[in-house]
Short mmCIF file of C-alpha atoms in Angstrom, two decimals:
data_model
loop_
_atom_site.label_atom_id
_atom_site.label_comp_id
_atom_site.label_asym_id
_atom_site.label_seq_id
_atom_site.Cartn_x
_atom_site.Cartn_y
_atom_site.Cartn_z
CA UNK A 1 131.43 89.11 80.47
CA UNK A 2 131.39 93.18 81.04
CA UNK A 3 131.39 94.79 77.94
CA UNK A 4 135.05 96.80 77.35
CA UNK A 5 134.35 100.26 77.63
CA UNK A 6 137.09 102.21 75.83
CA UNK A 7 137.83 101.13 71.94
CA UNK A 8 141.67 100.24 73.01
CA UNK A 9 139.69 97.83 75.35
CA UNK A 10 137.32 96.39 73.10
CA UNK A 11 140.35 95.40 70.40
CA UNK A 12 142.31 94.09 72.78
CA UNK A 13 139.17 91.83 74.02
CA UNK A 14 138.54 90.92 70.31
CA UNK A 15 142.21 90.31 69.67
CA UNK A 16 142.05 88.21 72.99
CA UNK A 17 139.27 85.77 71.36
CA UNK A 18 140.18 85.56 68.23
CA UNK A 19 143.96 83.78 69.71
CA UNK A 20 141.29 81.79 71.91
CA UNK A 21 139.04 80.58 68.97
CA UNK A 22 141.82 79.39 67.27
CA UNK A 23 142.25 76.74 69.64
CA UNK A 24 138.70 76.04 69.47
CA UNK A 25 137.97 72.04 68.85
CA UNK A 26 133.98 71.89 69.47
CA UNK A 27 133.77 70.92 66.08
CA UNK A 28 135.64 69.21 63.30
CA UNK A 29 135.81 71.77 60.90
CA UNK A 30 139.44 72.66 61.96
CA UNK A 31 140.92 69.62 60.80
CA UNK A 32 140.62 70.15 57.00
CA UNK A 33 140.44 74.04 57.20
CA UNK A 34 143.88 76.16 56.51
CA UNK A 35 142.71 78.27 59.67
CA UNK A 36 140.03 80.51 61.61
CA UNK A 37 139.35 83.13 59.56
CA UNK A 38 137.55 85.46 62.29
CA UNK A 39 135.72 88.86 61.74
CA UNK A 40 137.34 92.20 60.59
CA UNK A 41 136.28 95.41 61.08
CA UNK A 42 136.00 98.29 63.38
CA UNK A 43 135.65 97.75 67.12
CA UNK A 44 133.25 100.38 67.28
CA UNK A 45 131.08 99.73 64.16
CA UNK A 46 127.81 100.76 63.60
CA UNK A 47 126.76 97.81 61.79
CA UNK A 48 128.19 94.11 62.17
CA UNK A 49 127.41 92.38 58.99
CA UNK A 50 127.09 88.23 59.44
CA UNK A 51 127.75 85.95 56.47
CA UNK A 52 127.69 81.69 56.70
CA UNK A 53 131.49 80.80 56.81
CA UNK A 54 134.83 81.42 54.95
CA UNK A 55 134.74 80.32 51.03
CA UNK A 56 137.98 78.88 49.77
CA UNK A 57 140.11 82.44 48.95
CA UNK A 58 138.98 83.39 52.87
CA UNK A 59 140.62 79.97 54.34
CA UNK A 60 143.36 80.73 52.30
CA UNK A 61 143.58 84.62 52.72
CA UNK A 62 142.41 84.73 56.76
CA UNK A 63 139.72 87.08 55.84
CA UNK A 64 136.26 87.33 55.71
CA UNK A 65 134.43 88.00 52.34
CA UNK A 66 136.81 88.53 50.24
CA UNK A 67 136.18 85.97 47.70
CA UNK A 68 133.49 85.87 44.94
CA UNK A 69 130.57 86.42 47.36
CA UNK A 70 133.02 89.25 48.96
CA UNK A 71 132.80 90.87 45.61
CA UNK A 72 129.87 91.41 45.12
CA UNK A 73 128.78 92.19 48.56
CA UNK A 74 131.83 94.77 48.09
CA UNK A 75 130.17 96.41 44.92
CA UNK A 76 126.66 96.79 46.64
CA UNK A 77 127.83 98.39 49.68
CA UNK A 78 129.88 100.64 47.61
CA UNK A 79 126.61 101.17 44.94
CA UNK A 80 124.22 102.26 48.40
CA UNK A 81 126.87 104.30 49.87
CA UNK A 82 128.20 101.98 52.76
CA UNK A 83 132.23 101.96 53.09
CA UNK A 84 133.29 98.78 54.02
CA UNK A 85 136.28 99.96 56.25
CA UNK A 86 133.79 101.22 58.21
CA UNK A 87 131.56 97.77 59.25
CA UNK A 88 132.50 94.88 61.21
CA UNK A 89 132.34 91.58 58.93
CA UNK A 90 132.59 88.14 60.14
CA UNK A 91 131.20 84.83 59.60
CA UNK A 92 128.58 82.28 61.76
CA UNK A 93 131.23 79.42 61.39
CA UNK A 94 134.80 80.37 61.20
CA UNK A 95 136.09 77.32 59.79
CA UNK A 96 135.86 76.26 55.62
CA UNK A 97 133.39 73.57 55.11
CA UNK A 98 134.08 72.13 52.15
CA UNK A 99 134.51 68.33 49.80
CA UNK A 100 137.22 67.98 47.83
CA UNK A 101 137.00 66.96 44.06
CA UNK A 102 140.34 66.64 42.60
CA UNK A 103 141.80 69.71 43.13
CA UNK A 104 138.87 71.69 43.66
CA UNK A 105 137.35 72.21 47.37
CA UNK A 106 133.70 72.27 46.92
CA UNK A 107 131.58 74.65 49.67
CA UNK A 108 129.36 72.18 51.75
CA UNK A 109 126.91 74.14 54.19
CA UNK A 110 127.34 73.44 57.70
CA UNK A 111 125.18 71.50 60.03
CA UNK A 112 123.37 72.27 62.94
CA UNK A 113 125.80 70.94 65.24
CA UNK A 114 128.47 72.95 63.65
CA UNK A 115 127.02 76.08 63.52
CA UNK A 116 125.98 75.86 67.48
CA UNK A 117 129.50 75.17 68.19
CA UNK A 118 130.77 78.48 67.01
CA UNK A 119 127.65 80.32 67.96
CA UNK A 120 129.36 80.42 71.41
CA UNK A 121 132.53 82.67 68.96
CA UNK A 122 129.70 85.00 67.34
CA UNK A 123 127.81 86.11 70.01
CA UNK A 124 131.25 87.12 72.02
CA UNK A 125 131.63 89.27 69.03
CA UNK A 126 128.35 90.89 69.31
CA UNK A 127 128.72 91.77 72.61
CA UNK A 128 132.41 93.00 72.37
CA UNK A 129 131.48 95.30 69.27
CA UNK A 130 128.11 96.12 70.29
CA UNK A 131 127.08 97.28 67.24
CA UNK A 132 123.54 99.20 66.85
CA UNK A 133 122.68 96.98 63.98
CA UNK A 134 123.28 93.37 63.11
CA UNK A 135 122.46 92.00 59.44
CA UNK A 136 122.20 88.34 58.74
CA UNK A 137 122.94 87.61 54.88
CA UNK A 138 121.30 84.47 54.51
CA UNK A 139 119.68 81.55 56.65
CA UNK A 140 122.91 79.74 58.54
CA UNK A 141 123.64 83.36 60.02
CA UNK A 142 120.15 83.74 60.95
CA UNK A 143 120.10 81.08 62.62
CA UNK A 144 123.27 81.28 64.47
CA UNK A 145 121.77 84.52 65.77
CA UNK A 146 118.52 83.36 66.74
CA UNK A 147 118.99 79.81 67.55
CA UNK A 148 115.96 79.48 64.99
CA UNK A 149 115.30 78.38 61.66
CA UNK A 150 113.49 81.14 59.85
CA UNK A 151 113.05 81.60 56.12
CA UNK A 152 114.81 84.61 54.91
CA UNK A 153 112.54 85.47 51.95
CA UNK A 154 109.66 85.88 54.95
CA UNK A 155 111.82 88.45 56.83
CA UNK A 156 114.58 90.13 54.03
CA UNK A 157 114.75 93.75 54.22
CA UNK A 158 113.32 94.20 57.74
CA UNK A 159 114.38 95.51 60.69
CA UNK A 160 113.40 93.25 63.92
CA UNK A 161 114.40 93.98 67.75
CA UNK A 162 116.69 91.02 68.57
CA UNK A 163 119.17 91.22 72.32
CA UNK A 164 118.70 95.06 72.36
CA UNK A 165 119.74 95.93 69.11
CA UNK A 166 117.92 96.23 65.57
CA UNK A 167 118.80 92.95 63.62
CA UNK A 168 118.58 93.22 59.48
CA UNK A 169 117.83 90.35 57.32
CA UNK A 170 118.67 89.65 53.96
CA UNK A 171 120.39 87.40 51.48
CA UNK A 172 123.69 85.81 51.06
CA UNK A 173 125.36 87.45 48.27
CA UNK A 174 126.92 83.37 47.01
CA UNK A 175 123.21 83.03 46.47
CA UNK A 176 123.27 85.26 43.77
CA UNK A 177 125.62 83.71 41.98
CA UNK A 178 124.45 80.31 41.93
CA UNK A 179 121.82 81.90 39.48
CA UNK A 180 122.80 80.73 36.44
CA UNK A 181 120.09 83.09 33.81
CA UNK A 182 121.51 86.32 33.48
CA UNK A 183 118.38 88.23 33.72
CA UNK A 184 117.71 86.24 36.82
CA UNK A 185 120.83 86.82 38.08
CA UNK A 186 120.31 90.49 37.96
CA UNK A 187 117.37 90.81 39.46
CA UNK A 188 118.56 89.24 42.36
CA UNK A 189 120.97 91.87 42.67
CA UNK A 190 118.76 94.64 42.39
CA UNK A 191 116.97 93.13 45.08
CA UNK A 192 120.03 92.44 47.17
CA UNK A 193 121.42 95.87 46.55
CA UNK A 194 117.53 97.27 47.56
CA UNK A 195 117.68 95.48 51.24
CA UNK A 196 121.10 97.59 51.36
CA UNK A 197 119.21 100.82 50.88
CA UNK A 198 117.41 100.08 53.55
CA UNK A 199 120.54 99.27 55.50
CA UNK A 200 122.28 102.10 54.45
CA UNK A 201 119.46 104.25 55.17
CA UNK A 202 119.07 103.10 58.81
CA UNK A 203 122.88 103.33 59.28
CA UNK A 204 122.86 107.15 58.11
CA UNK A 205 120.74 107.76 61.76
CA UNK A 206 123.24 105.44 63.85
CA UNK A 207 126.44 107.07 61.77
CA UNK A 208 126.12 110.42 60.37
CA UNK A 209 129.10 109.85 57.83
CA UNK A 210 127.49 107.47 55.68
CA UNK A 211 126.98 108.48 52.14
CA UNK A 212 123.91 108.75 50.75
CA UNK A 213 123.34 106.18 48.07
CA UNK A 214 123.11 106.81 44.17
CA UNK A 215 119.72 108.17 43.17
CA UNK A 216 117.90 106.81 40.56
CA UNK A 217 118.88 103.01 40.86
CA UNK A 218 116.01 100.89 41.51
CA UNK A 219 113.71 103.27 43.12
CA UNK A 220 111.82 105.35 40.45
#
């Protein structure tokens, strides 16, 4: 597949997918889900940020990150100066996982098979985007990405050369939340929001209009 050359050309490519992963059955997750929630974002993005899959307000919404998680990636961006508008978000499975328990739909991570069936979905959106930078916030995007199973807390923060472009690892922001000490809880973030520093940082090379982020958080 060429890669589109003009952004007109690259959203109607991504538009073009996203109708044909909707009809997507290599898996089973479409059966229970409310839909495909697929990425959002700029077509020409400096940065494509990958999270696991939709949470239950993104199968009901359509979007990606938006929920809990979505929050509080929302407030770290915003805290390291990274606009959200201006990065591609999407998700390694685009289908809700999930067990029900009365009325509640619990989050269940997705299997191997699972996440190689949509692989096929994330990597078209790599290469229609093309962004300089790809993160992975946590270990099902990394290893959609990689085909691998790496431990994050061996490779968050850094920058490695993955398919021609610079591919960022760090955490999912759920996983701060599961934390259940405060303290804890907020150290996590301050790690979390440090990785986006980096990020940020790097970005401010690829995409002169990034603002600079808050001084004296973190960093002394």
């Amino acid at each position: 597949m060429a890669v589109p050359a003009s952004v007109e050309e690259r959203r109607a490519a991504l538009e073009a997918l996203r109708r044909e992963a909707e009809s997507c059955r290599r898996c089973d997750l479409w059966r229970d889900a409310t839909q495909l929630v697929f990425g959002e974002g700029p077509v020409d993005a400096p940065a494509m940020l990958v999270g696991e899959q939709p949470g239950d307000v993104e199968d009901r919404t359509g979007r990606p990150f938006v929920g809990p998680a979505g929050r509080v990636l929302d407030r770290a961006l915003a805290e390291v100066g990274l606009e959200r508008e201006r990065l591609y978000i999407t998700n390694a499975v685009k289908h809700f996982k999930f067990s029900s328990r009365g009325r509640r739909r619990i989050h269940q991570k997705p299997d191997v098979g699972e996440i190689e069936a949509c692989r096929v979905w994330l990597l078209r959106e790599i290469e229609i985007v093309d962004p300089p930078v790809v993160a992975a916030l946590g270990a099902t995007a990394l290893r959609a990405l990689t085909g691998r199973v790496t431990a994050v807390t061996r490779l968050r923060g850094r920058f490695l050369s993955w398919e021609g472009r610079e591919l960022f690892v760090t955490v999912h922001p759920s996983s701060i939340l599961r934390i259940e000490d405060e303290a804890a809880q907020e150290r996590a973030y301050a790690a979390f929001r440090a990785d986006l520093v980096k990020l940020a940082a790097r970005l401010r090379n690829e995409a002169p209009g990034v603002t600079p982020p808050a001084q004296g958080r973190l960093f002394g």
